[in-house]
XYZ file of C-alpha atoms in Angstrom:
633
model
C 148.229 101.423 175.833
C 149.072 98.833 178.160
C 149.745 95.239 177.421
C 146.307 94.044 179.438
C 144.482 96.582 177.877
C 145.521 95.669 174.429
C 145.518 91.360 175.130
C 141.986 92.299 176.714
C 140.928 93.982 173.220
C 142.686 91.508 171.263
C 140.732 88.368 171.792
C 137.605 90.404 171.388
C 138.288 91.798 167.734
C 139.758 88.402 167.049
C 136.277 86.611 167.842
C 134.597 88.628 165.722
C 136.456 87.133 162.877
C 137.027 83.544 163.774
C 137.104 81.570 166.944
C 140.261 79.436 167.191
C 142.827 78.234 169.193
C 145.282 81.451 169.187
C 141.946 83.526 170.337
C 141.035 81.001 173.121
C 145.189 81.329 174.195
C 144.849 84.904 174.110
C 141.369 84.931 176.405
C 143.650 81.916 178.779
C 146.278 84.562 179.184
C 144.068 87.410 179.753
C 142.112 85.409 182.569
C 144.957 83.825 184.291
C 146.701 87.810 184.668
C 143.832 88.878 185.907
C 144.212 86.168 187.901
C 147.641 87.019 188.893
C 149.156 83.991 188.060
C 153.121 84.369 187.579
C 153.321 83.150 184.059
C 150.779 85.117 182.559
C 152.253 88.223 184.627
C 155.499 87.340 182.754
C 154.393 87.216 179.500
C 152.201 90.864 179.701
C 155.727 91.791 181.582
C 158.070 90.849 178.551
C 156.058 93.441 176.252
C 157.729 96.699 175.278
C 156.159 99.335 176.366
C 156.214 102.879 174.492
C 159.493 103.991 173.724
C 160.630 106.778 175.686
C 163.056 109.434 174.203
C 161.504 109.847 171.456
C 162.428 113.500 171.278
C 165.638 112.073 171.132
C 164.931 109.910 168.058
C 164.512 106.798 169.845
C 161.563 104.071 168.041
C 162.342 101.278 170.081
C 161.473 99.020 172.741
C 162.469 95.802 172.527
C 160.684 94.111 175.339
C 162.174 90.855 177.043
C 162.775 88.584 174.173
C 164.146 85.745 176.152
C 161.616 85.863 179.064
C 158.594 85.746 176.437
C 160.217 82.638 174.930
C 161.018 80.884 178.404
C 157.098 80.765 178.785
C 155.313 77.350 178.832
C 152.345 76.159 180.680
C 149.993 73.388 179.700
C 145.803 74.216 179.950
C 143.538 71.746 180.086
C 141.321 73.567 178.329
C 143.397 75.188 175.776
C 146.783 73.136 175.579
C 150.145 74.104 176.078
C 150.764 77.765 176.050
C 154.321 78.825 174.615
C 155.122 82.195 174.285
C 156.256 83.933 170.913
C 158.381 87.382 170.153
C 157.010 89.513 167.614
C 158.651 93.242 166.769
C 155.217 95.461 166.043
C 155.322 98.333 164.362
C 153.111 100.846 165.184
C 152.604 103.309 162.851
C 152.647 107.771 163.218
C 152.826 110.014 161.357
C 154.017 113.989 161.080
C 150.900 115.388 162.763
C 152.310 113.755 165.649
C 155.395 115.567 166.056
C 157.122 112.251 165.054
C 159.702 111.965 163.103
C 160.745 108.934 161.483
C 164.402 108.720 161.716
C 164.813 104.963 161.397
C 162.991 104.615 158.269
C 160.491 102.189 160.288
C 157.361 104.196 159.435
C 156.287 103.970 163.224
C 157.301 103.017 166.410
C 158.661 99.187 167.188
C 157.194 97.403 170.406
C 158.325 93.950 171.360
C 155.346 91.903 171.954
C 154.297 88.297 173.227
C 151.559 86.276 171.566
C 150.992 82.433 172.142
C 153.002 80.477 169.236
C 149.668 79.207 167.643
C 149.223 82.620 166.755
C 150.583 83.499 163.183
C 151.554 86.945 161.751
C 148.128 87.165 159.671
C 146.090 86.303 162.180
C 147.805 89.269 164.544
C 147.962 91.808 162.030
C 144.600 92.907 161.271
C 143.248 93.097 164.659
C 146.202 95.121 165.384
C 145.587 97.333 163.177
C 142.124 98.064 163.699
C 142.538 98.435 167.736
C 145.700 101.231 166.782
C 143.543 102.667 164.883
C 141.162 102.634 167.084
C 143.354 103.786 170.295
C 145.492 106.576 168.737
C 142.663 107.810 166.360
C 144.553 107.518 163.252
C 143.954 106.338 159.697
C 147.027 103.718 159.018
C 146.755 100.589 156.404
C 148.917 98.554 157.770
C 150.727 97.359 161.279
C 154.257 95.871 160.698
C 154.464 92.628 162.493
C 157.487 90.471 162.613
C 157.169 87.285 164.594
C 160.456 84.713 164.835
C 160.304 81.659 163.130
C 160.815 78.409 163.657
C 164.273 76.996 162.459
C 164.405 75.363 159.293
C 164.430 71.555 159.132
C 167.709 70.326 157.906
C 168.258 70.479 154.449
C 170.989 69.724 152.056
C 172.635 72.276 152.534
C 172.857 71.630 156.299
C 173.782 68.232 155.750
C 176.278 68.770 152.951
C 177.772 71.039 155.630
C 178.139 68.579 158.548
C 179.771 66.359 156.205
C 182.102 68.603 154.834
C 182.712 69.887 158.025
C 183.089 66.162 159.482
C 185.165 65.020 157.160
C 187.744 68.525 157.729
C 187.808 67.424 161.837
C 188.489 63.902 160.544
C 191.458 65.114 158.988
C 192.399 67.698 161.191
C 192.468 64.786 163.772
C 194.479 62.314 161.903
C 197.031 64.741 160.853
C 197.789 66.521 164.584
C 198.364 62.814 165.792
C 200.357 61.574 162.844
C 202.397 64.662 163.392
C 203.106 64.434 167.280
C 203.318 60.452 167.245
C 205.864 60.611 164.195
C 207.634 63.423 166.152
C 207.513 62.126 169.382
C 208.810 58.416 168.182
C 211.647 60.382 165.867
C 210.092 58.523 162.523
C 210.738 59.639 159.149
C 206.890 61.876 158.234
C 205.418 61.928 155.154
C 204.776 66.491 154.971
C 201.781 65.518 152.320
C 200.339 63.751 155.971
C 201.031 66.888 158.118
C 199.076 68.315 155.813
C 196.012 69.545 158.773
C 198.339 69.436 161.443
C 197.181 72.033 164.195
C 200.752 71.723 165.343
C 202.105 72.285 161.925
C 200.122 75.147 160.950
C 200.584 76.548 164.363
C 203.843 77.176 163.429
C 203.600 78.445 160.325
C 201.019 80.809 161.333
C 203.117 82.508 164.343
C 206.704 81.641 162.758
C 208.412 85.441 161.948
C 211.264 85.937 159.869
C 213.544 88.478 161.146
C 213.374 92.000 159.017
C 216.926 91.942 156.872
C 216.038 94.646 154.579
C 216.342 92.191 151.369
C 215.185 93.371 148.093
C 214.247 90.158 147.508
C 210.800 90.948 150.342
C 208.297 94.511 150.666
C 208.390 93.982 154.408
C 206.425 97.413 155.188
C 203.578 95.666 153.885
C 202.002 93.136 156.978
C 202.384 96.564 159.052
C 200.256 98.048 156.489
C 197.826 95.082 155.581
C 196.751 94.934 159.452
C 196.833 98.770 160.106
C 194.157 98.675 156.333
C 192.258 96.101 157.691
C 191.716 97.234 161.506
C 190.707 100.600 159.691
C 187.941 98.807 157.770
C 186.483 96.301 160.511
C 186.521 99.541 162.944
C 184.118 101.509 160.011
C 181.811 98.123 159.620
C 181.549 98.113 163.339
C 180.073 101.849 163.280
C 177.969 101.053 160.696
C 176.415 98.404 162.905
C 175.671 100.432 164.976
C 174.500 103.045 163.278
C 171.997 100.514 161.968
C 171.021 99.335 165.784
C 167.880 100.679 167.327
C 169.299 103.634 169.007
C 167.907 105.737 172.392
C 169.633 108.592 170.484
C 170.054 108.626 167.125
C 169.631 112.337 166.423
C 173.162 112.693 168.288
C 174.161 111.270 164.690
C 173.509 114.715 163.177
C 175.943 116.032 165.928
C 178.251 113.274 165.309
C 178.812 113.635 161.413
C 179.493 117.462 161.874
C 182.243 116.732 164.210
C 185.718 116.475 162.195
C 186.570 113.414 164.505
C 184.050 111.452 162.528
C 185.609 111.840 159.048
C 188.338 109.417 160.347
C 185.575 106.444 160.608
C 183.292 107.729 157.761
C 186.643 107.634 155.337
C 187.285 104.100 156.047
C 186.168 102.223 152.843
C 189.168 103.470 151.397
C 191.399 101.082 153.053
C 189.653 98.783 150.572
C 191.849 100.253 147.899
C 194.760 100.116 150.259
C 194.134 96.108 149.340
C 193.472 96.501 145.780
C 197.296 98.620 145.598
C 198.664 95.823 147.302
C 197.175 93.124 145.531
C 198.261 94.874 142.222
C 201.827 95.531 143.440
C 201.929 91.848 145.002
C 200.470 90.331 141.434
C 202.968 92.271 139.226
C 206.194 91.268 141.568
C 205.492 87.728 141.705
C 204.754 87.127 138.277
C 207.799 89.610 137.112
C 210.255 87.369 139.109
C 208.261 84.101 137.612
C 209.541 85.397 134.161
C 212.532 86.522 135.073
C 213.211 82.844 136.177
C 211.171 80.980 133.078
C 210.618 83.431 130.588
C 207.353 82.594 130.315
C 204.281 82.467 132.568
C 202.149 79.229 132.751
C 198.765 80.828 133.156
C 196.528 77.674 133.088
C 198.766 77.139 136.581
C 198.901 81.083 137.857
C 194.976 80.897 138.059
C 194.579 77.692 139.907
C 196.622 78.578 142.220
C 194.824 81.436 142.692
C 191.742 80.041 143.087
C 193.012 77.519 145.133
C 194.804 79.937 147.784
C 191.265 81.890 147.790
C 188.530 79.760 147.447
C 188.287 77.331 150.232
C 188.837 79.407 153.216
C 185.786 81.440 151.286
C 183.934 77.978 149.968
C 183.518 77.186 154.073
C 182.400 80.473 154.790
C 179.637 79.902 152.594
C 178.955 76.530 153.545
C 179.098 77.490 156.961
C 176.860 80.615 156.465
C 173.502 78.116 154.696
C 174.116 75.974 156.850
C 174.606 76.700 160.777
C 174.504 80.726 160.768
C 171.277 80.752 161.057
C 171.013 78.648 164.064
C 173.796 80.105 165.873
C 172.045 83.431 166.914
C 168.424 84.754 167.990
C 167.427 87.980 169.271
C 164.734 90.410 168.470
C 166.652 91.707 165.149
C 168.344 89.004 164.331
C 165.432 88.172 161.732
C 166.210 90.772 160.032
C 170.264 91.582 161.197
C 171.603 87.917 160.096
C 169.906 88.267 156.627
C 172.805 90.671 155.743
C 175.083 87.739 155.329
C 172.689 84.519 155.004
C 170.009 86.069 152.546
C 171.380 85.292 149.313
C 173.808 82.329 149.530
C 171.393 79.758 149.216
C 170.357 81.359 145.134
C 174.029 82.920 144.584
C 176.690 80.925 146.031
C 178.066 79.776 142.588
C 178.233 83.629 141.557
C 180.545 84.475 144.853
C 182.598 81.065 144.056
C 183.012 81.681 140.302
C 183.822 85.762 141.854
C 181.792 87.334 139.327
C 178.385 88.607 141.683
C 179.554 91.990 141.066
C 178.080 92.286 138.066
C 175.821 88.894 137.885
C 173.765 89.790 141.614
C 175.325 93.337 142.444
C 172.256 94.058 144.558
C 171.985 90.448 145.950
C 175.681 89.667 147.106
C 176.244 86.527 149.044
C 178.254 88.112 152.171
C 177.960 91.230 151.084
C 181.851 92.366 151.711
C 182.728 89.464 149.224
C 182.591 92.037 146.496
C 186.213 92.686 146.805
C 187.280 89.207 145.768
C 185.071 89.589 142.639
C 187.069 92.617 141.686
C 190.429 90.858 143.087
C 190.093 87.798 141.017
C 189.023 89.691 137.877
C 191.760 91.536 137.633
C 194.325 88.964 138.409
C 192.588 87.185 135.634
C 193.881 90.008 133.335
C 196.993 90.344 134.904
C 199.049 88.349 132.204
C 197.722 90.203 129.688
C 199.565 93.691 130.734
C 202.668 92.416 132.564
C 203.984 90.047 130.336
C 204.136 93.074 127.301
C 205.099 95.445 130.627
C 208.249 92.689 131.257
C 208.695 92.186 127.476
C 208.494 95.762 126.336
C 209.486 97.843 129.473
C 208.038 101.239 130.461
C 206.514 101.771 126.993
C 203.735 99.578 128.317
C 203.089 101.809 131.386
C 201.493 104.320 129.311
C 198.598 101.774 128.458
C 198.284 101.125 132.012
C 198.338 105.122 132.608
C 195.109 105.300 130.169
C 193.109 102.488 131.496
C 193.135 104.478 135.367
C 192.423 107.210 133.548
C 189.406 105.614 131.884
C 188.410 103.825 135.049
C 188.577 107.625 136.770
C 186.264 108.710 134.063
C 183.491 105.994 133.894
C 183.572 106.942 137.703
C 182.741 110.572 137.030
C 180.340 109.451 134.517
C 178.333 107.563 136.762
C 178.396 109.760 139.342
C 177.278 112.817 137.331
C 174.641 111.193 134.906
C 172.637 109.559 137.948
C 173.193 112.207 140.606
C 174.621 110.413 142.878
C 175.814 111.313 146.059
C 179.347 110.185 148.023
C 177.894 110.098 151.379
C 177.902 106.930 153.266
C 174.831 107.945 154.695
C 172.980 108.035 151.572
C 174.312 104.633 150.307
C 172.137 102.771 147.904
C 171.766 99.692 145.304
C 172.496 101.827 142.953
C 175.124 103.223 143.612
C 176.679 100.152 144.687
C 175.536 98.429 141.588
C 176.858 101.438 139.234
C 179.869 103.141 141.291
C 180.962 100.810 144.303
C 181.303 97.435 142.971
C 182.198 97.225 139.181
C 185.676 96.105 138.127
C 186.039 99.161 135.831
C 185.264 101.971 138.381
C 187.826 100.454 141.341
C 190.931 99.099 138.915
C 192.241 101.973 139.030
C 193.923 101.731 142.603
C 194.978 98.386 141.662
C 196.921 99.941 138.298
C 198.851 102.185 141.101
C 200.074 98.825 142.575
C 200.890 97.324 139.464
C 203.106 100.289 138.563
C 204.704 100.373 141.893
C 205.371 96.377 141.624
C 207.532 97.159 137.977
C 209.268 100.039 139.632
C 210.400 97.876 142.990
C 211.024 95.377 140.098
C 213.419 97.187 137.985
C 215.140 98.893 140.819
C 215.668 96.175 142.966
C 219.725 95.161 141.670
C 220.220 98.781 141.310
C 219.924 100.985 144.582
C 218.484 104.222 143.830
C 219.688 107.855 145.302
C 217.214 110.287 145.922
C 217.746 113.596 146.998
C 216.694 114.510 150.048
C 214.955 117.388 149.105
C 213.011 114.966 146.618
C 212.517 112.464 149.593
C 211.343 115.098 151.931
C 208.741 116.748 148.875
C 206.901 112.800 148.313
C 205.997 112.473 152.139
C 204.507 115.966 152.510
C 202.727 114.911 149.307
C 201.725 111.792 150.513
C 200.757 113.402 153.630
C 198.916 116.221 151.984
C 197.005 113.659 149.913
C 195.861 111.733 153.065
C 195.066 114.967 154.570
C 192.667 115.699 151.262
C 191.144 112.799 151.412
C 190.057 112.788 155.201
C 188.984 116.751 154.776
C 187.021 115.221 151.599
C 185.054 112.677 153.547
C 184.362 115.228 156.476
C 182.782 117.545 153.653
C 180.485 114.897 151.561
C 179.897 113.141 155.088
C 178.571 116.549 156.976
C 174.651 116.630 157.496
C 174.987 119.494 155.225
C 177.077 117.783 152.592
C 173.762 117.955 150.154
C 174.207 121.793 149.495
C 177.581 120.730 147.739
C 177.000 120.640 143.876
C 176.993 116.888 142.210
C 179.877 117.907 140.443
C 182.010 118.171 143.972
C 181.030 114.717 144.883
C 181.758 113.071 141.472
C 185.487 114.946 141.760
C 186.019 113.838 145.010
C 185.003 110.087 144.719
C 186.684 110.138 141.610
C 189.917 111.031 142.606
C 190.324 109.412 146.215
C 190.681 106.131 144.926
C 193.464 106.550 143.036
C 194.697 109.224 144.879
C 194.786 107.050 148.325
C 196.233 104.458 146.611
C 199.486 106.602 144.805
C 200.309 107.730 148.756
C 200.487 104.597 150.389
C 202.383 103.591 147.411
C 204.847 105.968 148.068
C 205.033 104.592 151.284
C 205.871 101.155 150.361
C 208.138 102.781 147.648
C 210.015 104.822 150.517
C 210.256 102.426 153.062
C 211.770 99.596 150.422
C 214.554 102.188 148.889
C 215.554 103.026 152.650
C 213.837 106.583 153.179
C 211.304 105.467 155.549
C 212.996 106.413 158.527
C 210.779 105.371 161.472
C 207.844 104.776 159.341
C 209.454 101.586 157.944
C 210.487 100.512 161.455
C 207.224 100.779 162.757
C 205.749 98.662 159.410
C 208.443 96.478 158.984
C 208.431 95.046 162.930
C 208.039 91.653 162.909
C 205.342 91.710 165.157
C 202.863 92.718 162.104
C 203.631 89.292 160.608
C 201.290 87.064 162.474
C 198.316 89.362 162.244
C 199.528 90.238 158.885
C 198.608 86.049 158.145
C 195.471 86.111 159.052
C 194.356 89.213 157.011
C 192.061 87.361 154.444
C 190.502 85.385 157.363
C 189.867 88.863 159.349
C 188.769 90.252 156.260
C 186.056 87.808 155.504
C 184.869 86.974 159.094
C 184.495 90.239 160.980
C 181.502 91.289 159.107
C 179.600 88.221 160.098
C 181.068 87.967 163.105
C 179.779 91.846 163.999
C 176.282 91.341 162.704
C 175.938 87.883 164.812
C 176.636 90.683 167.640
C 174.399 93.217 166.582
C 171.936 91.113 165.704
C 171.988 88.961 168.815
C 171.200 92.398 170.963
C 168.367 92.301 173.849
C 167.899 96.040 174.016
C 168.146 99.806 172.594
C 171.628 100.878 172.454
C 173.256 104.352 173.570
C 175.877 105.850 171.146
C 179.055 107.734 171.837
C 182.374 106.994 170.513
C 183.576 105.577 173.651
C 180.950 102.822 173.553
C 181.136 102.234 170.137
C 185.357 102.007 170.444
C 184.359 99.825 173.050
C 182.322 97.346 171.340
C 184.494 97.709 168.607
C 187.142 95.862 170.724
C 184.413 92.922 171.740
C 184.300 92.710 167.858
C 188.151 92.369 166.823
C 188.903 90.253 169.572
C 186.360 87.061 168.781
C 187.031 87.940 165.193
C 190.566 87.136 165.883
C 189.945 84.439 167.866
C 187.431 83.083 165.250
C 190.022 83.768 162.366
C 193.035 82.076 163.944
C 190.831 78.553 163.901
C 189.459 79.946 160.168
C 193.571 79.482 158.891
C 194.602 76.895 161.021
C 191.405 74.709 159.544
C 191.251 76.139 155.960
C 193.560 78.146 154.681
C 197.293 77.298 155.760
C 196.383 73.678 154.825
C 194.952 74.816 151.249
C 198.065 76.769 151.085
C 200.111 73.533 151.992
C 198.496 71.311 149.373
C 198.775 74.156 146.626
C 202.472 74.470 147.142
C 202.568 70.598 146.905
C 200.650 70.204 143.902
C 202.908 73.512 142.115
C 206.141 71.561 143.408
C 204.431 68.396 141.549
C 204.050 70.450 138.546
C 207.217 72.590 138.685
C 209.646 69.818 139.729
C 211.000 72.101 141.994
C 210.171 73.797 145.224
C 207.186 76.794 144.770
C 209.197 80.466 145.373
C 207.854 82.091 148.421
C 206.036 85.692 147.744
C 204.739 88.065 150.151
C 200.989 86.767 149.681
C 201.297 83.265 150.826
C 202.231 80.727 153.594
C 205.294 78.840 153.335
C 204.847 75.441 152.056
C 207.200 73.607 154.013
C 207.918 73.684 158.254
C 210.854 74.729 159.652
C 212.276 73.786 163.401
């Protein structure tokens, strides 16, 4: 049906119903194409019209989103005229030879209506002229118009001022730094505090590799090689989720082996949990080494200080401007993946317990991780103080709780049936599986034990055979080979005919699994059998990039659904286009996450080493997890 045909119809079921203004808009812009006035020609032009290749899956046309908006002409008889994009679904059905691979129950047309016209009063008429036109029986027409922009609120305003007051200091400081420098005055650091010159400098400064035990310097190779691996998989997914002119190529695309090395790529997650274990257990080993004790009321300030406020802006960024910043026809829908439930759970995400308060409702969704971070840093004290006091005795505890977090893994997976695809993700299987502390500490536990073994061997150089050397990188190897043939098997459109049992073994044991070979790794490449491995991860170009990990980390996602959700029309997949736009994607997100640290979190790291040198009496030690607190050259 074509977009006259159906504006012509419109207006005519509408006046059966009511005469107001959107009808008499709808008879203006009927008479004025017939008329063949250009603006009313544009706005029947910006319609969708029915998707073609549909036998290749395709459900989409988006229309011309920004020419229906760009429409505005004044009647004298009906006002002015402003055009509005709504997303229409139409809806078929099986008879039809349609299949609904998006999940849309029909096919989505871009549409223009005059802006007087709301969704209710569209949606019946709709229905009854598809109906009517494609003889079918359906109870509904989806109709999804955009909206206005909501009038500034408090969070908007608590966000300009925050914001404000950030630029105020960022301001202040950068001068105060260059004027003191410049004029050779004594500086007060405390001042330099927001210095873009400062933090400049701290960001980009790189220590050359010595090979100390005193540093894990394999690690920023590692940290940006984990977290490349998991922005490239959240880039796919995007896509996945676009409209597509081809989505059945999908089907082809998961039964190629090739795929298994984007569909594995949650795991780098626990690639962050090991290191976050091994990082938590080294610090606080040399902390009481040095003290003897461990002044926990201190430990978990600062860390909630070194992760909350580059996260706190994030938030306050996201409720209040995030929003505004994009439009499109999806991006309704696309920028509710990271907006939708900040406004009712930001103190969850800040207090980092959502994974079990809102599992299903997660302010920016990829935020999980910190949850589980912070939670287990919280117990932290509680296992390596006996671990430092004790010894090796204490491991065995640590052996049974992966063991138990393996097994209430299994459980879940078994009593509920659940499946390890990514394509059959759900709620509850994040809620139940995914999220929870106690089914993903187990990786972290592999870090922890690495951290007491780097620890305890660190003033007494180890010899290992090379036989022995040679046997735990085929293993590690071997294991990284399982895992990626694991994900191409639960990941293949024919992954259901594996038994539950299969998928509960394999998502039981990758976790862990992954996380005991990259821990080798580390361990290798820190004793001195990492050969060209531990070049390659201990250049000193990783170190930079290696900085601005937690920013990456916690902007990509946002960054890549502004993207997606900004799009104009129907995408094609391969793998070359979706490399491609994975590269749009890592380079603003690197771009956005260098002015993320400069802003947030190397000052926040600044002010925490001055308030732990307040404390102390003595400068904070440096560890592998944080900026240095003081500016050299």
């Amino acid at each position: 049906m074509s977009p006259l045909v159906l504006l012509t119809l419109l207006p005519l079921v509408l006046a059966q119903q009511r005469q107001d203004l959107c009808t008499a808009q709808l008879e203006e812009i009927v008479a004025a194409s017939s008329a063949g006035e250009p603006w009313a020609l544009a706005v029947l032009d910006s319609w969708g019209r029915w998707p073609s290749g549909q036998f290749s899956g395709n459900q989409f046309d988006l229309g011309a989103y920004d020419q229906c908006r760009r429409q505005s002409i004044f009647s004298d008889s009906v006002g002015r005229i402003e055009g509005r994009y709504c997303l229409v679904v139409v809806p078929r059905n099986s008879s039809e030879n349609f299949v609904d691979v998006r999940g849309i129950g029909g096919v989505a047309v871009g549409m223009c209506f005059p802006k007087v016209c709301s969704e209710e009063q569209l949606s019946e008429p709709l229905l009854a002229i598809v109906n009517s036109s494609f003889n079918i029986a359906a109870d509904y027409v989806g109709i999804k118009c955009e909206q206005e922009p909501d009038r500034p609120g408090a969070a908007r305003t608590t966000a300009i001022t925050v914001f404000a007051m950030i630029a105020t200091l960022v301001i202040f400081s950068t001068v105060y730094d260059f004027v003191t420098r410049y004029f050779a005055q004594k500086r007060e650091v405390l001042w330099t505090t927001f210095s873009l010159r400062r933090n400049w400098l701290q960001l980009t400064r790189v220590r050359p590799s010595t090979g100390s035990s005193e540093s894990i310097e394999c690690i920023h190779g590692i940290r940006v090689l984990a977290i490349s691996w998991i922005m490239l998989w959240h880039s796919y997914s995007l896509t996945f989720l676009a409209p597509l002119i081809n989505p059945y190529t999908l089907s082809d695309w998961r039964s190629s082996f090739h795929s298994a090395m984007i569909t594995i790529g949650p795991i780098s997650v626990d690639t962050f949990f090991m290191l976050s274990g091994l990082l938590t257990c080294w610090s606080l080993l040399k902390e009481l080494d040095r003290n003897s004790k461990l002044n926990v009321p201190l430990l978990y300030l600062h860390r909630y200080l070194r992760l909350t406020p580059v996260f706190a802006a994030l938030i306050l960024f996201t409720v209040g401007f995030y929003q505004r910043i994009g439009d499109g026809p999806l991006w309704p829908v696309q920028q509710q993946f990271t907006t939708g439930n900040c406004e009712q759970y930001w103190w969850s995400a800040l207090l980092y317990v959502q994974n079990y308060v809102n599992p299903n409702q997660l302010c920016i969704g990829h935020s999980w991780y910190l949850s589980v971070d912070m939670q287990l840093f919280l117990l932290s004290p509680l296992i390596i103080y006996p671990l430092w006091r004790w010894g090796p005795r204490v491991l065995i505890a640590v052996a049974v709780l992966i063991l138990a977090s393996m097994g209430c893994l299994l459980s879940v997976f078994l009593v509920n049936d659940l499946r390890a695809s990514v394509a059959e993700a759900s709620l509850l299987r994040d809620r139940l599986a995914y999220l929870p502390t106690h089914t993903r500490m187990g990786a972290w536990f592999v870090g922890l034990i690495l951290g007491y073994v780097l620890h305890r061997i660190k003033r007494k150089p180890i010899q290992i055979p090379t036989i022995y050397a040679t046997l735990g990188w085929l293993t590690s190897l071997a294991i990284m080979i399982a895992c990626l043939v694991g994900a191409y098997g639960t990941n293949h459109p024919n992954s259901h005919q594996n038994g539950f049992l299969v998928d509960a073994l394999y998502e039981t044991g990758r976790h862990v699994l992954w996380a005991c070979s990259v821990a080798w790794i580390i361990f290798a490449c820190t004793t001195g059998y990492g050969g060209p491995i531990n070049t390659l991860l201990s250049a000193t170009y990783w170190q930079p990039f290696g900085k601005l990990s937690y920013c990456l980390y916690l902007l990509h996602l946002p960054m890549q659904v502004l993207l997606t959700g900004t799009q104009r029309t129907v995408r094609h997949f391969s793998d070359l286009e979706a490399i491609h736009a994975f590269g749009g994607d890592a380079s603003l997100t690197v771009l956005a996450s260098v002015g993320w640290t400069l802003l947030f979190e190397v000052p926040f790291a600044n002010l925490d080493g001055s308030l732990r040198k307040v404390v102390r009496k003595k400068p904070a030690s440096r560890t592998n997890e944080e900026f240095t607190s003081e500016e050299r050259g």
